[in-house]
Coordinates of N, CA and C in Angstrom, one line a residue:
X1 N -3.3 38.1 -40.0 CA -3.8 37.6 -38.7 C -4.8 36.5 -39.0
X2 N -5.7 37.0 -40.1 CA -6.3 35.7 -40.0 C -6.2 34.7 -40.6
X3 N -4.8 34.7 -41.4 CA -3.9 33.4 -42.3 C -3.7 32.7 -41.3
X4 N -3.1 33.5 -40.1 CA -2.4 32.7 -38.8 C -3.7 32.1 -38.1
X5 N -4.8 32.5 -37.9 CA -6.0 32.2 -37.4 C -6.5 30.3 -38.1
X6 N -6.4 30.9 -39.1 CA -6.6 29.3 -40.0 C -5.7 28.5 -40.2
X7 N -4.3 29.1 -39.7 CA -3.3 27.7 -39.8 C -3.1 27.6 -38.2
X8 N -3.6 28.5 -37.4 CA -4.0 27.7 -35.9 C -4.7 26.4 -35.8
X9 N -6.2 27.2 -36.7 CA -7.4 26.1 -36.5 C -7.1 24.7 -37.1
X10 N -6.4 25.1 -38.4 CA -5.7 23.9 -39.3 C -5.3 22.4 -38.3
X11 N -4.2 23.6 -37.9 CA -2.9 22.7 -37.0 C -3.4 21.7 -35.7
X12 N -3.8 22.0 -34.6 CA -4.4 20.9 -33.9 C -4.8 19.5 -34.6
X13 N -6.3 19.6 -35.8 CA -6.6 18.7 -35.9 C -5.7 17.5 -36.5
X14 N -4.8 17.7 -37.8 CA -3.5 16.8 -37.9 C -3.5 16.1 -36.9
X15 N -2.3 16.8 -35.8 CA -1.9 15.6 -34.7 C -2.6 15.1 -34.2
X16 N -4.3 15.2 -33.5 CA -4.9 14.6 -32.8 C -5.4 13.7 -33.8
X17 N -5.6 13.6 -35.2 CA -5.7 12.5 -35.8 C -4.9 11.2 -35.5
X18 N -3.4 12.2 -36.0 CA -2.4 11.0 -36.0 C -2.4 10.1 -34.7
X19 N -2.5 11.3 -33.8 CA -3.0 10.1 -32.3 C -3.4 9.4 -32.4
X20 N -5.2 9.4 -33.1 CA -6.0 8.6 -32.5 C -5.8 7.5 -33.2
X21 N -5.7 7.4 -34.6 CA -5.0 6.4 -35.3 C -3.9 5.5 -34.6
X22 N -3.1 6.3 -34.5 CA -1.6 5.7 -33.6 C -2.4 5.2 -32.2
X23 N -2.4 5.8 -31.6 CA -2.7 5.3 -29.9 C -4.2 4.5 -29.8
X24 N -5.4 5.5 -30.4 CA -6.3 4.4 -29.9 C -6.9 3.6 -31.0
X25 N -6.5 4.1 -32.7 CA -6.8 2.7 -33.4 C -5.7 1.5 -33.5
X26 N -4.4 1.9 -33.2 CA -3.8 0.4 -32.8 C -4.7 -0.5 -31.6
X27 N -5.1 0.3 -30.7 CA -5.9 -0.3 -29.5 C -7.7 -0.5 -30.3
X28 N -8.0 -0.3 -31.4 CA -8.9 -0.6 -31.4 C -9.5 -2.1 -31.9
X29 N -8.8 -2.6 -32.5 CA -9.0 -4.0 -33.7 C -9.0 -4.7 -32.1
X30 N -8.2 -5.1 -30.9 CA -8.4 -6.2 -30.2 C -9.6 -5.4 -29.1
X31 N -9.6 -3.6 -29.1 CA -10.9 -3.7 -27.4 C -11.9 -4.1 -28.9
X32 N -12.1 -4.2 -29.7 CA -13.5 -4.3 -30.2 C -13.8 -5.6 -30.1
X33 N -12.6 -6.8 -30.4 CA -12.9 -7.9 -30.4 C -12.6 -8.8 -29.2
X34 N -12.6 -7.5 -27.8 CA -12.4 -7.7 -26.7 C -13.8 -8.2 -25.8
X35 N -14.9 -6.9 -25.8 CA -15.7 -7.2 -25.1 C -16.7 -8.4 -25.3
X36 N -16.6 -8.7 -26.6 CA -17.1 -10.5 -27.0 C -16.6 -11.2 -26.3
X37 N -15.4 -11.1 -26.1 CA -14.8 -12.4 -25.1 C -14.5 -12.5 -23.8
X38 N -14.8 -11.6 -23.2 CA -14.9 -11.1 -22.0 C -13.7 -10.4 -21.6
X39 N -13.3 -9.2 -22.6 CA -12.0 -8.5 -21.8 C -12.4 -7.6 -21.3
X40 N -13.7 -7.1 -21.2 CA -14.4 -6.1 -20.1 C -14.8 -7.1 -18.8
X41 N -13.5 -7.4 -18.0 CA -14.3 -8.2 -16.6 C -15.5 -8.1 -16.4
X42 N -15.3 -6.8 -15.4 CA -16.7 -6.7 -14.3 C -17.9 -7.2 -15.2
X43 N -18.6 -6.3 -15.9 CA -20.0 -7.0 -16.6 C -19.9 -8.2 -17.2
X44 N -18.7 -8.6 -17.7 CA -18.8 -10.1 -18.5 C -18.9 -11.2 -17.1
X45 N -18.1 -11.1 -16.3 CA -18.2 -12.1 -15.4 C -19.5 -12.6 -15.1
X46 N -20.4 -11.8 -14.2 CA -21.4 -12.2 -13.9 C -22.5 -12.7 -15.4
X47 N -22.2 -11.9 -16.3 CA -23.0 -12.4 -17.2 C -23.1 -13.9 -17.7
X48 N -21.7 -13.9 -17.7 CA -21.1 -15.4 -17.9 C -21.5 -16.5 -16.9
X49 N -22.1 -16.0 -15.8 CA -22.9 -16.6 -14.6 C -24.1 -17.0 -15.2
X50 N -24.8 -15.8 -15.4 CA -26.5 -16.2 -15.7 C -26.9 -16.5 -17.1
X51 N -25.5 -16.3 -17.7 CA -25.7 -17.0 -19.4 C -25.9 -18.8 -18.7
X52 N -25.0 -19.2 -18.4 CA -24.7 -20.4 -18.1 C -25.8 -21.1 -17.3
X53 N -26.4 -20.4 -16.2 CA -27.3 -21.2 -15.6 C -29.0 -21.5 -16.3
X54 N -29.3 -20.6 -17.0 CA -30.2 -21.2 -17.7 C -30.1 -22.4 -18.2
X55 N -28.7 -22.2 -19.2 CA -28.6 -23.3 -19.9 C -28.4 -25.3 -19.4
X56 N -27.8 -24.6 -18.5 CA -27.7 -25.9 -17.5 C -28.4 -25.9 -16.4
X57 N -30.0 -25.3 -16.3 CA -31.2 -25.7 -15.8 C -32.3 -26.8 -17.1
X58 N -31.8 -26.1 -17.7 CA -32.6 -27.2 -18.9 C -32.1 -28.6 -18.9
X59 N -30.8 -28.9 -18.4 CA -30.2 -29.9 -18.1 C -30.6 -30.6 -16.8
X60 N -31.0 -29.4 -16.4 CA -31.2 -30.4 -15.0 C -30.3 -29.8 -13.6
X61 N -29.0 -29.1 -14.2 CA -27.8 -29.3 -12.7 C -28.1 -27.6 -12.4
X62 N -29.0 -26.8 -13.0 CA -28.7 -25.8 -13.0 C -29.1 -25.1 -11.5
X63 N -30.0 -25.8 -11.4 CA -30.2 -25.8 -9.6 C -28.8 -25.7 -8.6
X64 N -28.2 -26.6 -8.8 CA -27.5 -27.2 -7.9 C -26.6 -25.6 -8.2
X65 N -26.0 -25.3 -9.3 CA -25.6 -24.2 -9.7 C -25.7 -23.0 -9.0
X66 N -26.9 -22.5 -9.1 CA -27.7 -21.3 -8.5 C -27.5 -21.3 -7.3
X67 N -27.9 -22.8 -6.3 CA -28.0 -22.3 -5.1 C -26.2 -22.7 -4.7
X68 N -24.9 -23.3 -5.6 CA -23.8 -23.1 -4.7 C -23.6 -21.4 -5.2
X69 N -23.7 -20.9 -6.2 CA -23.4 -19.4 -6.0 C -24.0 -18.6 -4.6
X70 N -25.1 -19.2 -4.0 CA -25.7 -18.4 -3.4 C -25.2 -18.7 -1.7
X71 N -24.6 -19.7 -1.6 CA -24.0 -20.2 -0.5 C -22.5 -19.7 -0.7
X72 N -21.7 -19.5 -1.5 CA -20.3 -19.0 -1.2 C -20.1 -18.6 0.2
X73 N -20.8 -17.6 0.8 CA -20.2 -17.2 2.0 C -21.1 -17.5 3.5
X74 N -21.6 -18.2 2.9 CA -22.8 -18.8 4.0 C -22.1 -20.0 4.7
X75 N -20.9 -20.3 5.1 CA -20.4 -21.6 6.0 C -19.8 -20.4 7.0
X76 N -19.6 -19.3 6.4 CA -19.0 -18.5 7.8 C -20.0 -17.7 8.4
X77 N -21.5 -17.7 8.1 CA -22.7 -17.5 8.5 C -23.0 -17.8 9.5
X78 N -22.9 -19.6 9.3 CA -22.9 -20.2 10.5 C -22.3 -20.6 11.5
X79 N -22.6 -20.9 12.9 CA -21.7 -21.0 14.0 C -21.1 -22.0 13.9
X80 N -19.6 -21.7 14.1 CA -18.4 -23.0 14.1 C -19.0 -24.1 14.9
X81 N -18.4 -25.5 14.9 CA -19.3 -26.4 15.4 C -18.0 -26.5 16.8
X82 N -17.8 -27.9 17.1 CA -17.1 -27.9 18.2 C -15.9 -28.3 17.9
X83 N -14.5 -28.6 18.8 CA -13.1 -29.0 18.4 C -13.3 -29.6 20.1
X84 N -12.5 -30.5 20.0 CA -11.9 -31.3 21.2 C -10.3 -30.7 21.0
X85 N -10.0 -30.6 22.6 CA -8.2 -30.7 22.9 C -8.2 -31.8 23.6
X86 N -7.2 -32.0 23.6 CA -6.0 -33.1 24.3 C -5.2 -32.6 24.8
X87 N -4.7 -32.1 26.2 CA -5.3 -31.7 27.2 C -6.6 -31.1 27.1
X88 N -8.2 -31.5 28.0 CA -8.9 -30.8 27.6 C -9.0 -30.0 28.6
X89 N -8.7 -29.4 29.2 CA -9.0 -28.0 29.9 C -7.6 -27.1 30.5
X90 N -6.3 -27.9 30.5 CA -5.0 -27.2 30.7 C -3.6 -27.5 30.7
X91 N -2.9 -27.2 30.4 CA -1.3 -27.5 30.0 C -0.6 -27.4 31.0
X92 N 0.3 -28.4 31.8 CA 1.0 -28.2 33.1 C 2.1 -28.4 32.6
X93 N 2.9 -27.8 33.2 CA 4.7 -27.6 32.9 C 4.9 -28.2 34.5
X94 N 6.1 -28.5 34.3 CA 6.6 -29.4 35.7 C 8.5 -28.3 35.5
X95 N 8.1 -28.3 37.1 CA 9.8 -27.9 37.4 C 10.6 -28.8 37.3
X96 N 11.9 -29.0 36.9 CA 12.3 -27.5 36.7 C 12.8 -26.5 35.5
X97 N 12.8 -25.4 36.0 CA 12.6 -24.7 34.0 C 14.3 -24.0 33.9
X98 N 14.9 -24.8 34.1 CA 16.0 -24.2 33.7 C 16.2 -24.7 32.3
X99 N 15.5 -25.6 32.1 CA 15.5 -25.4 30.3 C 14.3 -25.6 29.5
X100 N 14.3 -25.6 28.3 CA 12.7 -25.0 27.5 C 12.2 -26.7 27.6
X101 N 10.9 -26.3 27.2 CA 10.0 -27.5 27.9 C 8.5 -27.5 26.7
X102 N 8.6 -28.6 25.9 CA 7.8 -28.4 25.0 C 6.3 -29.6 25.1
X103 N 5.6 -29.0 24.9 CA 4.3 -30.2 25.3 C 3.4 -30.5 24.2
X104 N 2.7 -31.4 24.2 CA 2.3 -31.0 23.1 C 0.5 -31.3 23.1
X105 N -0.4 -30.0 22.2 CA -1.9 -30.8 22.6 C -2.6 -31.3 21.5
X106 N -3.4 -31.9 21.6 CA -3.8 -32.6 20.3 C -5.2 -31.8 19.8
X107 N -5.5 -31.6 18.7 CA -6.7 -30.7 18.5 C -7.2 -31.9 17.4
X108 N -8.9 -31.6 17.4 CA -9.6 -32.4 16.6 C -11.0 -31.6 16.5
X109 N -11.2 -31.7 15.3 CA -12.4 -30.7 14.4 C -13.5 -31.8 14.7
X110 N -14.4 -31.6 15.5 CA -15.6 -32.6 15.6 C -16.6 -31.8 14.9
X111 N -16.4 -31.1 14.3 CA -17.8 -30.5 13.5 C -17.8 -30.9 12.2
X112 N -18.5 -30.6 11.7 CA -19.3 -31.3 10.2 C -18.7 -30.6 9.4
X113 N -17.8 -29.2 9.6 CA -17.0 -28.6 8.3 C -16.0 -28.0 8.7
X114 N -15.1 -27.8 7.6 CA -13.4 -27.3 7.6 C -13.4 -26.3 8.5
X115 N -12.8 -26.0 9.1 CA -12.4 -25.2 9.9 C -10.6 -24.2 9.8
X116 N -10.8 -23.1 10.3 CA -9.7 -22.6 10.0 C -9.3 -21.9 11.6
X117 N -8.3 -22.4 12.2 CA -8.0 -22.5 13.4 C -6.4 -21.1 14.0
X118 N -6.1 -20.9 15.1 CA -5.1 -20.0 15.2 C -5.2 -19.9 16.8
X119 N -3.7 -20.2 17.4 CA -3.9 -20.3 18.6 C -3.1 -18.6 18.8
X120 N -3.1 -18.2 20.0 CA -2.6 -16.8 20.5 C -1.8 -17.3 22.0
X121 N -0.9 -16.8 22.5 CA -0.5 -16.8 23.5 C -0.8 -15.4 24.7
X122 N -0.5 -16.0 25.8 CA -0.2 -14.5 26.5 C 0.7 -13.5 26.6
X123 N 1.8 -14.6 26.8 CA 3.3 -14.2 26.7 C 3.9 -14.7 25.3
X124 N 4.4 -13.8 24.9 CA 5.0 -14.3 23.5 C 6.1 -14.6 23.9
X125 N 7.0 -13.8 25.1 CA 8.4 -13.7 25.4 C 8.9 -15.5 25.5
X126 N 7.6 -16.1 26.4 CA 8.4 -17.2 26.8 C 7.1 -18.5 26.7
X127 N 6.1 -18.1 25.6 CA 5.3 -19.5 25.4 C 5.5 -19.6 23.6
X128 N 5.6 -20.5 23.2 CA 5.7 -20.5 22.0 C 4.5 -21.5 21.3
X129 N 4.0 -21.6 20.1 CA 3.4 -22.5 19.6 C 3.6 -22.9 18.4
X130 N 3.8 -23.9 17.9 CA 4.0 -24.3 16.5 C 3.4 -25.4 16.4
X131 N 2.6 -25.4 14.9 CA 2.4 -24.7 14.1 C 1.0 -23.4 15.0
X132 N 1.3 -22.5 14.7 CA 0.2 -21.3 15.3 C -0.7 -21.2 14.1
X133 N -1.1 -21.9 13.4 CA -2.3 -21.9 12.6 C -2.2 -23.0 11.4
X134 N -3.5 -22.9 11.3 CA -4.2 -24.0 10.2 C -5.4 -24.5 10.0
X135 N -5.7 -25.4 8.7 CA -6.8 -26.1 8.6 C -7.2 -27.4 9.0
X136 N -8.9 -27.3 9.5 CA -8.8 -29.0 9.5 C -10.2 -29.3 9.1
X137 N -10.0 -30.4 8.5 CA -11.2 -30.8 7.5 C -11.9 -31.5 8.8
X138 N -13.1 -31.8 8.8 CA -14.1 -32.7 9.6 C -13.6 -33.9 10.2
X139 N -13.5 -33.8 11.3 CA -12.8 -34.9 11.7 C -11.0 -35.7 12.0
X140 N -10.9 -34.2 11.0 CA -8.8 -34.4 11.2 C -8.4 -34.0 12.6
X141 N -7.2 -34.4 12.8 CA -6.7 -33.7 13.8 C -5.3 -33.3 13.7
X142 N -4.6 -32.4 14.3 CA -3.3 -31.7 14.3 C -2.7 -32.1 15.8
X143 N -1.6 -32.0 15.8 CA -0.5 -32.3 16.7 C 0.2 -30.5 17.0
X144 N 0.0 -30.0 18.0 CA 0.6 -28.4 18.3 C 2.0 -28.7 19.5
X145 N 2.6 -28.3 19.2 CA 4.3 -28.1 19.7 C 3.7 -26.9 20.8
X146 N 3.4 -27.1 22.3 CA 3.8 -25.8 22.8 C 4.9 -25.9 24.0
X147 N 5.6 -24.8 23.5 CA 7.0 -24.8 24.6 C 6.4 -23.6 25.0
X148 N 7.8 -23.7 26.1 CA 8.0 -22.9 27.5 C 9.5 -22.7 27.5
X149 N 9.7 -21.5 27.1 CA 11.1 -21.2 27.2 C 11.6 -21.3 28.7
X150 N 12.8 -21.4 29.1 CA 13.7 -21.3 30.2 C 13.8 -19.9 31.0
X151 N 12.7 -20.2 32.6 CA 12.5 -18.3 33.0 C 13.0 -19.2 34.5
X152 N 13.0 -18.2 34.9 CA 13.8 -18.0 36.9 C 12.0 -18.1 37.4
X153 N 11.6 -19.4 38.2 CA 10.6 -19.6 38.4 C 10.1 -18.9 39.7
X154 N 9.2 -18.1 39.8 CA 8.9 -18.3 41.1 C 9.3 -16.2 41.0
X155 N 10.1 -15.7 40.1 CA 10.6 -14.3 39.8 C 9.7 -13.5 39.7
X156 N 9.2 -14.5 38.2 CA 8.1 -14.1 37.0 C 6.6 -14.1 37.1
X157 N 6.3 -13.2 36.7 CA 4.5 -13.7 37.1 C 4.0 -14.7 35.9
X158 N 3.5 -16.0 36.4 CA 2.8 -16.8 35.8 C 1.7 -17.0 35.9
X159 N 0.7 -16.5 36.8 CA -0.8 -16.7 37.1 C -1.6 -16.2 35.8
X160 N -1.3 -15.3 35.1 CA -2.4 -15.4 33.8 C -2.0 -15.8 32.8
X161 N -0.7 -16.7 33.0 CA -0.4 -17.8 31.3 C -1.1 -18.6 30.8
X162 N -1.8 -18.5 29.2 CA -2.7 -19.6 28.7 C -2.6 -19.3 27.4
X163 N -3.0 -20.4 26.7 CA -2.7 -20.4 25.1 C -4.3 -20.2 25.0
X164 N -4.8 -19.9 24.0 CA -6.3 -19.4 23.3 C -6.2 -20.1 22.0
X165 N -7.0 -21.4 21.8 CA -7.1 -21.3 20.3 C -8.3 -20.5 19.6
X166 N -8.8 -20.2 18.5 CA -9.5 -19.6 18.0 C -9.8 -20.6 16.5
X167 N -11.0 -20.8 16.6 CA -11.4 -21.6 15.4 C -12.9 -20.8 14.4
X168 N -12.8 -20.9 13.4 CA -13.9 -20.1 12.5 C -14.1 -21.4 11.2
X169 N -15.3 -21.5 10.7 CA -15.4 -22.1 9.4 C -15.0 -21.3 8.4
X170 N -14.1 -22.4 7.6 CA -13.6 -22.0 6.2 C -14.4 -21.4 5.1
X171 N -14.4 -20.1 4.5 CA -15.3 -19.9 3.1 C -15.5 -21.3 1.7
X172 N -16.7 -21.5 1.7 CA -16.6 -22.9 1.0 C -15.7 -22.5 -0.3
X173 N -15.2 -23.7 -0.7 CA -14.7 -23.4 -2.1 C -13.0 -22.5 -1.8
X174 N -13.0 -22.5 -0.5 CA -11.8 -21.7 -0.2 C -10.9 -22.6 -0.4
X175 N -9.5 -22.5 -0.4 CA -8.2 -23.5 -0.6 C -8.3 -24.0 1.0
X176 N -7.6 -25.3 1.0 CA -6.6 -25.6 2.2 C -5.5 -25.0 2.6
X177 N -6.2 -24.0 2.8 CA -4.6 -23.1 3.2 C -4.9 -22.3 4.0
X178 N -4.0 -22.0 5.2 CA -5.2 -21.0 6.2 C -4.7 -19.8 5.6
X179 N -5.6 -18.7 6.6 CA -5.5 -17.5 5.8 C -6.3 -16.3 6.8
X180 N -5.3 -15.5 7.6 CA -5.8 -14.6 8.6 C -7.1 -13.8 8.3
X181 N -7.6 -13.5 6.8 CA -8.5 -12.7 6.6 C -9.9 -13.8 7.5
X182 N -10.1 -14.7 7.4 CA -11.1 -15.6 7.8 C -11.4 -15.0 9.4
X183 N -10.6 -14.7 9.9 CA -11.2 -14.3 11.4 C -11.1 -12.9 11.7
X184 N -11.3 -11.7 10.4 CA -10.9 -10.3 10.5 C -12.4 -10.2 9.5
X185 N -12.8 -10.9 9.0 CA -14.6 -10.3 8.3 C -15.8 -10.3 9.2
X186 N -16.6 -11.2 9.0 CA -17.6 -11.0 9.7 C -18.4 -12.3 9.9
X187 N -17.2 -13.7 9.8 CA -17.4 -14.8 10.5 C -17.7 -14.8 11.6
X188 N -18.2 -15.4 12.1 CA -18.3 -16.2 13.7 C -17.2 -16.7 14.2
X189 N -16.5 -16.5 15.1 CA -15.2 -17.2 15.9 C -15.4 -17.7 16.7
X190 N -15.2 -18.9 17.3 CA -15.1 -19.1 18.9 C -13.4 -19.3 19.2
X191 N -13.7 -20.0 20.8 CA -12.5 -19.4 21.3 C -12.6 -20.3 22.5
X192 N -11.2 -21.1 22.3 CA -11.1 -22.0 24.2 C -9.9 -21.6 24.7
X193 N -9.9 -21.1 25.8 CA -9.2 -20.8 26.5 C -8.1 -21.9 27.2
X194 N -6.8 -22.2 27.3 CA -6.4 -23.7 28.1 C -5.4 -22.4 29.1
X195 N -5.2 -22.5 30.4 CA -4.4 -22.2 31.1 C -3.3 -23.0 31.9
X196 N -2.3 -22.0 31.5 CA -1.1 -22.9 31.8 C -1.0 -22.9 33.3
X197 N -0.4 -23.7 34.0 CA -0.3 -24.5 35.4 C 1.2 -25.0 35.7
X198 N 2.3 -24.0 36.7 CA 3.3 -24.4 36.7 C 3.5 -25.2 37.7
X199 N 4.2 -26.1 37.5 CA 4.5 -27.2 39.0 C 5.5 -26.9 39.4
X200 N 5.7 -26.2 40.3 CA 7.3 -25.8 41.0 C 7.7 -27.2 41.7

């Protein structure tokens, strides 16, 4: 029993050797010469921040440095500025609508920064908009396609039809590219309302 006892206790340590050899010293020669070069993300990243900014405060730019890290999310802090439409207050469709009917409004970013824009409808069935989202840098403007599908006038209820655009500033340093999360955090949105107006 107790031969068997000592070739119990024997037996384990073998394989758990050969493991660790096999499994975690093949993995050891690159994690060791990993965390020097930052293959541990999380802690290297930031370090790699405040390694850096010292050094290029002694230069001089390290200012400029410190406070854009500190600003990343501070353009959606602040309140979007204004946008002009073309129509500015409503979209009239003229009878008669036996066929689709497209109009179009002109939008223009009059505020001092990028903006990330997104119009909504009431009716999805029969107002359409294209493009229904995007960016515009200071001062650009976009061209919006809105149709009016073909409805039996006068059937249908039209008195609460109106397109909504929705505009938010872009996260600085963000792409040109829109991107739904911008008006689902804890940006500032505004919102103009245009109401559609049918001309029987």
């Amino acid at each position: 029993m107790g031969h068997h006892d000592h070739h119990y206790n024997n037996g384990p340590p073998p394989p758990m050797y050969n493991q660790q050899p096999g499994g975690y010293g093949q993995g050891y020669p690159p994690q060791q010469g990993y965390p020097p070069q930052g293959g541990y993300y999380p802690p290297q990243q930031p370090q790699v921040i405040y390694q850096e900014a010292p050094r290029q405060q002694s230069s001089g730019g390290g200012g400029i440095c410190a406070a854009l890290l500190a600003v990343v999310d501070m353009a959606q802090s602040v309140p979007p500025g204004d946008i002009a439409t073309q129509p500015g207050t409503k979209i009239v469709f003229n009878a008669p609508y036996d066929d689709k009917h497209t109009y179009h409004i002109k939008v223009t970013n009059s505020s001092a920064r990028r903006i990330g824009w997104a119009f909504k409808t009431t009716n999805m069935k029969r107002l359409g908009v294209d493009p229904a989202a995007g960016v515009l840098d200071p001062k650009e403007n976009a061209l919006i396609a809105v149709s009016c599908d073909a409805f039996a006038y006068g059937q249908e209820d039209t008195n609460n039809d109106r397109v909504t655009i929705e505009w938010t500033n872009t996260p600085d340093g963000a792409a040109k590219q829109f991107r739904r999360e911008w008006f689902q955090g804890d940006g500032m949105v505004r919102r103009k309302n245009l109401p559609i107006e049918y001309n029987p």
